[in-house]
């Protein structure tokens, strides 16, 4: 296969982890006889410095001309630093929202897997995770509260502000279908999360999900209110296979699901458009505190590459090989500092990347 992959390394540890992921793609290309052409473009602080725009049109054009996009992370230090004083639309985070909406990336897939070898990093009681965690949260990414009408006005009680959660049937149906199709490929259990006891948008959401369910009779559909869903992830995460939900609920629940696996350095994600186009990125940010020290765990980005191979390029065997290499590294006791238990020896970003490449080539 011949494929073009846009690379947006971004800021701080972004370029470090993307560099290792590109080496992994190189090993896959060599072993399986593919040609991957890479084109790099600036995003985030790097793009602000070069072009005074966190997501320049030229970068979006590079993404549009590719089969898939691999993003590192964008953003500067959380406090202080010159990028925190920029107006909202110039901030690196605004660039990410522009990227997602410009490319029509409406389905965000966040797997949360607890690797057996990393069970000691899990913050939940041992009895709760005895059977592991292997779930995927599907979050609607381009609608709802984050994109609805908003405003502020003066009232007799002082200033008031509002955001609006709006969904139409088309938006709900297409994300529901992603949920059912994903469940079909896994354990055929889909949990819809909403707040239909309170919100009108949730009542429409649920009725559309139930209508779409008729097209997927082999998938067992259940419903949870979002507050209970958050509690259930902490109490019994094993009950979940695939979860589908709207934008803000998904923002929160995918972080909870990721957090219970214990390691932000291990969490990949995919944001998909219609068809096969998608953007792949680790869940973590640019981690300025560890940048340039060979400390970043590249596995979240490498696991994102596995998702890229599977969803955008249709290369399942190659995706399996990348995931198997990550599993092998963990089984052999290789750990970066963030996932090393007390007293365990840690290796660096470069060494972990090289190990994955070697396992793929073996
Ligand atoms: P962060 O994820 O960058 O870091 C949180 C903590 O996790 C830090 O202690 C960091 O050292 C550690 N960490 C993160 N990734 C790691 C890795 N691969 N290996 C080892 N340790 C890792 O979150 P933050 O500190 O809140 O944010 C830093 C910057 O990243 C901010 O500008 C924020 O806006 C941005 N951010 C970007 C994205 C994105 O690009 N999608 C996501 C989240 C945060």
Coordinates of N, CA and C in Angstrom, one line a residue, residues 26-116:
X26 N 7.9 3.1 10.0 CA 9.0 2.7 9.1 C 9.2 1.2 9.2
X27 N 9.3 0.7 10.4 CA 9.5 -0.8 10.5 C 8.3 -1.5 10.0
X28 N 7.1 -1.0 10.2 CA 5.9 -1.7 9.6 C 6.0 -1.7 8.1
X29 N 6.3 -0.5 7.5 CA 6.4 -0.4 6.0 C 7.4 -1.4 5.5
X30 N 8.5 -1.5 6.1 CA 9.6 -2.4 5.6 C 9.2 -3.8 5.7
X31 N 8.6 -4.2 6.9 CA 8.2 -5.6 7.1 C 7.1 -6.1 6.1
X32 N 6.1 -5.2 5.9 CA 4.9 -5.6 5.2 C 4.9 -5.1 3.7
X33 N 6.0 -4.4 3.3 CA 6.0 -4.0 1.9 C 5.1 -2.8 1.6
X34 N 5.0 -1.8 2.5 CA 4.2 -0.6 2.2 C 5.1 0.6 2.0
X35 N 4.5 1.6 1.4 CA 5.3 2.9 1.3 C 4.4 3.9 2.1
X36 N 5.0 4.5 3.1 CA 4.3 5.6 3.8 C 5.1 6.9 3.5
X37 N 4.4 7.9 2.9 CA 5.0 9.2 2.7 C 4.6 10.1 3.8
X38 N 5.5 10.8 4.4 CA 5.2 11.7 5.5 C 5.4 13.1 5.1
X39 N 4.4 14.0 5.5 CA 4.6 15.4 5.3 C 4.3 16.1 6.6
X40 N 5.3 16.9 7.1 CA 5.2 17.5 8.4 C 4.7 18.9 8.3
X41 N 4.0 19.3 9.3 CA 3.4 20.7 9.3 C 3.4 21.2 10.8
X42 N 3.5 22.5 11.0 CA 3.5 23.1 12.3 C 2.1 23.2 12.9
X43 N 2.1 23.0 14.2 CA 0.8 23.2 15.0 C 1.1 23.6 16.4
X44 N 0.2 24.3 17.0 CA 0.4 24.8 18.4 C 1.3 25.9 18.5
X45 N 2.1 25.9 19.6 CA 3.0 27.0 19.9 C 4.0 27.2 18.7
X46 N 4.5 26.0 18.2 CA 5.4 26.1 17.1 C 4.9 26.8 15.9
X47 N 3.6 26.6 15.6 CA 3.0 27.3 14.5 C 2.7 28.8 14.8
X48 N 2.4 29.1 16.1 CA 2.2 30.5 16.5 C 3.6 31.3 16.3
X49 N 4.7 30.6 16.7 CA 6.0 31.3 16.5 C 6.3 31.5 15.0
X50 N 6.0 30.5 14.2 CA 6.4 30.5 12.8 C 5.4 31.4 12.0
X51 N 4.1 31.2 12.2 CA 3.1 31.8 11.3 C 2.0 32.6 12.1
X52 N 2.2 32.8 13.4 CA 1.3 33.6 14.2 C -0.2 33.0 14.1
X53 N -0.3 31.7 14.1 CA -1.6 31.0 14.0 C -1.4 29.6 14.6
X54 N -2.2 29.2 15.6 CA -1.9 27.9 16.2 C -2.3 26.7 15.2
X55 N -3.2 27.0 14.2 CA -3.5 26.0 13.2 C -3.6 26.7 11.9
X56 N -2.5 26.9 11.2 CA -2.5 27.7 10.0 C -3.2 26.9 8.8
X57 N -3.8 27.6 7.9 CA -4.5 27.0 6.7 C -3.5 26.0 6.0
X58 N -2.2 26.4 6.0 CA -1.3 25.6 5.2 C -1.2 24.2 5.9
X59 N -1.3 24.2 7.3 CA -1.2 22.9 8.0 C -2.5 22.1 7.7
X60 N -3.7 22.8 7.7 CA -4.9 22.1 7.4 C -4.9 21.5 6.0
X61 N -4.2 22.2 5.1 CA -4.1 21.7 3.7 C -3.3 20.4 3.6
X62 N -2.2 20.4 4.4 CA -1.4 19.2 4.5 C -2.2 18.0 5.0
X63 N -3.0 18.3 6.0 CA -3.9 17.3 6.6 C -4.9 16.8 5.6
X64 N -5.5 17.7 4.9 CA -6.6 17.4 3.9 C -6.0 16.5 2.8
X65 N -4.7 16.7 2.4 CA -4.1 16.0 1.3 C -3.6 14.6 1.7
X66 N -3.8 14.2 3.0 CA -3.3 13.0 3.5 C -4.4 11.9 3.8
X67 N -4.0 10.7 3.9 CA -4.9 9.6 4.3 C -5.2 9.6 5.8
X68 N -4.3 10.1 6.5 CA -4.5 10.2 8.0 C -3.5 11.2 8.6
X69 N -3.8 11.6 9.8 CA -2.9 12.6 10.5 C -2.4 12.0 11.8
X70 N -1.2 12.2 12.1 CA -0.6 11.8 13.4 C -0.2 13.1 14.1
X71 N -0.8 13.3 15.3 CA -0.5 14.6 16.0 C 0.2 14.2 17.3
X72 N 1.2 15.0 17.7 CA 1.9 14.7 19.0 C 1.1 15.4 20.1
X73 N 1.4 16.6 20.4 CA 0.6 17.3 21.4 C 0.9 18.8 21.2
X74 N 0.0 19.6 21.6 CA 0.2 21.1 21.5 C 0.0 21.7 22.8
X75 N 0.6 22.9 23.0 CA 0.4 23.7 24.2 C 1.7 23.9 24.9
X76 N 1.8 25.0 25.7 CA 2.9 25.4 26.5 C 2.7 25.0 27.9
X77 N 3.6 25.5 28.8 CA 3.5 25.3 30.2 C 2.1 25.8 30.7
X78 N 1.5 25.1 31.7 CA 0.2 25.4 32.2 C 0.1 26.7 32.8
X79 N 1.1 27.1 33.6 CA 1.1 28.5 34.1 C 2.4 29.2 33.7
X80 N 2.3 30.5 33.6 CA 3.4 31.3 33.1 C 3.6 31.1 31.6
X81 N 4.7 31.6 31.1 CA 5.0 31.4 29.7 C 4.2 32.3 28.8
X82 N 4.8 32.6 27.6 CA 4.2 33.7 26.8 C 2.9 33.2 26.1
X83 N 2.7 31.9 26.0 CA 1.5 31.5 25.3 C 0.2 31.6 26.1
X84 N 0.3 31.8 27.4 CA -0.9 31.8 28.3 C -1.5 33.2 28.2
X85 N -0.8 34.2 27.7 CA -1.4 35.5 27.7 C -2.1 35.9 26.3
X86 N -2.1 34.9 25.4 CA -2.7 35.2 24.1 C -4.2 35.2 24.2
X87 N -4.8 35.9 23.3 CA -6.3 35.9 23.2 C -6.8 34.5 22.9
X88 N -8.0 34.2 23.3 CA -8.6 32.8 23.2 C -8.4 32.2 21.8
X89 N -8.7 32.9 20.7 CA -8.6 32.3 19.4 C -7.2 32.0 18.9
X90 N -6.2 32.6 19.6 CA -4.8 32.4 19.3 C -4.1 31.3 20.1
X91 N -4.8 30.8 21.0 CA -4.2 29.8 21.9 C -4.1 28.4 21.2
X92 N -3.1 27.7 21.6 CA -2.9 26.3 21.0 C -4.1 25.5 21.1
X93 N -4.9 25.5 22.2 CA -6.1 24.7 22.3 C -7.2 25.1 21.2
X94 N -7.2 26.4 20.9 CA -8.2 26.8 19.9 C -7.8 26.2 18.5
X95 N -6.5 26.1 18.3 CA -6.0 25.4 17.1 C -6.5 24.0 17.0
X96 N -6.6 23.3 18.1 CA -7.0 21.9 18.1 C -8.5 21.8 17.7
X97 N -9.3 22.7 18.3 CA -10.8 22.7 18.0 C -11.0 23.0 16.5
X98 N -10.2 24.0 16.0 CA -10.3 24.3 14.6 C -9.9 23.1 13.7
X99 N -8.8 22.4 14.1 CA -8.4 21.2 13.4 C -9.5 20.2 13.3
X100 N -10.1 19.9 14.5 CA -11.2 18.9 14.5 C -12.4 19.3 13.7
X101 N -12.8 20.5 13.8 CA -14.0 20.9 13.1 C -13.8 21.1 11.6
X102 N -12.6 21.6 11.2 CA -12.3 21.8 9.8 C -12.2 20.5 9.1
X103 N -11.7 19.4 9.8 CA -11.5 18.2 9.1 C -12.8 17.2 9.3
X104 N -13.8 17.7 9.9 CA -15.1 17.0 10.1 C -14.9 15.7 11.0
X105 N -14.0 15.9 12.0 CA -13.7 14.7 12.9 C -14.7 14.6 14.0
X106 N -15.8 13.9 13.8 CA -16.9 14.0 14.7 C -16.9 12.8 15.7
X107 N -16.1 11.8 15.5 CA -16.1 10.7 16.4 C -14.8 10.4 17.1
X108 N -14.8 10.6 18.4 CA -13.5 10.5 19.1 C -13.5 9.1 19.8
X109 N -12.6 8.3 19.5 CA -12.5 6.9 20.1 C -11.3 6.9 21.1
X110 N -11.7 6.6 22.4 CA -10.6 6.5 23.4 C -10.6 5.2 24.1
X111 N -9.8 4.3 23.7 CA -9.7 3.0 24.4 C -9.1 3.2 25.8
X112 N -9.6 2.4 26.8 CA -9.0 2.4 28.1 C -8.7 1.0 28.4
X113 N -7.4 0.6 28.4 CA -7.0 -0.8 28.6 C -6.1 -0.8 29.8
X114 N -6.4 -1.8 30.7 CA -5.4 -1.9 31.8 C -4.6 -3.1 31.5
X115 N -3.3 -2.9 31.2 CA -2.4 -4.0 30.9 C -2.1 -4.7 32.2
X116 N -2.1 -6.1 32.1 CA -1.8 -6.9 33.3 C -0.6 -6.5 34.0

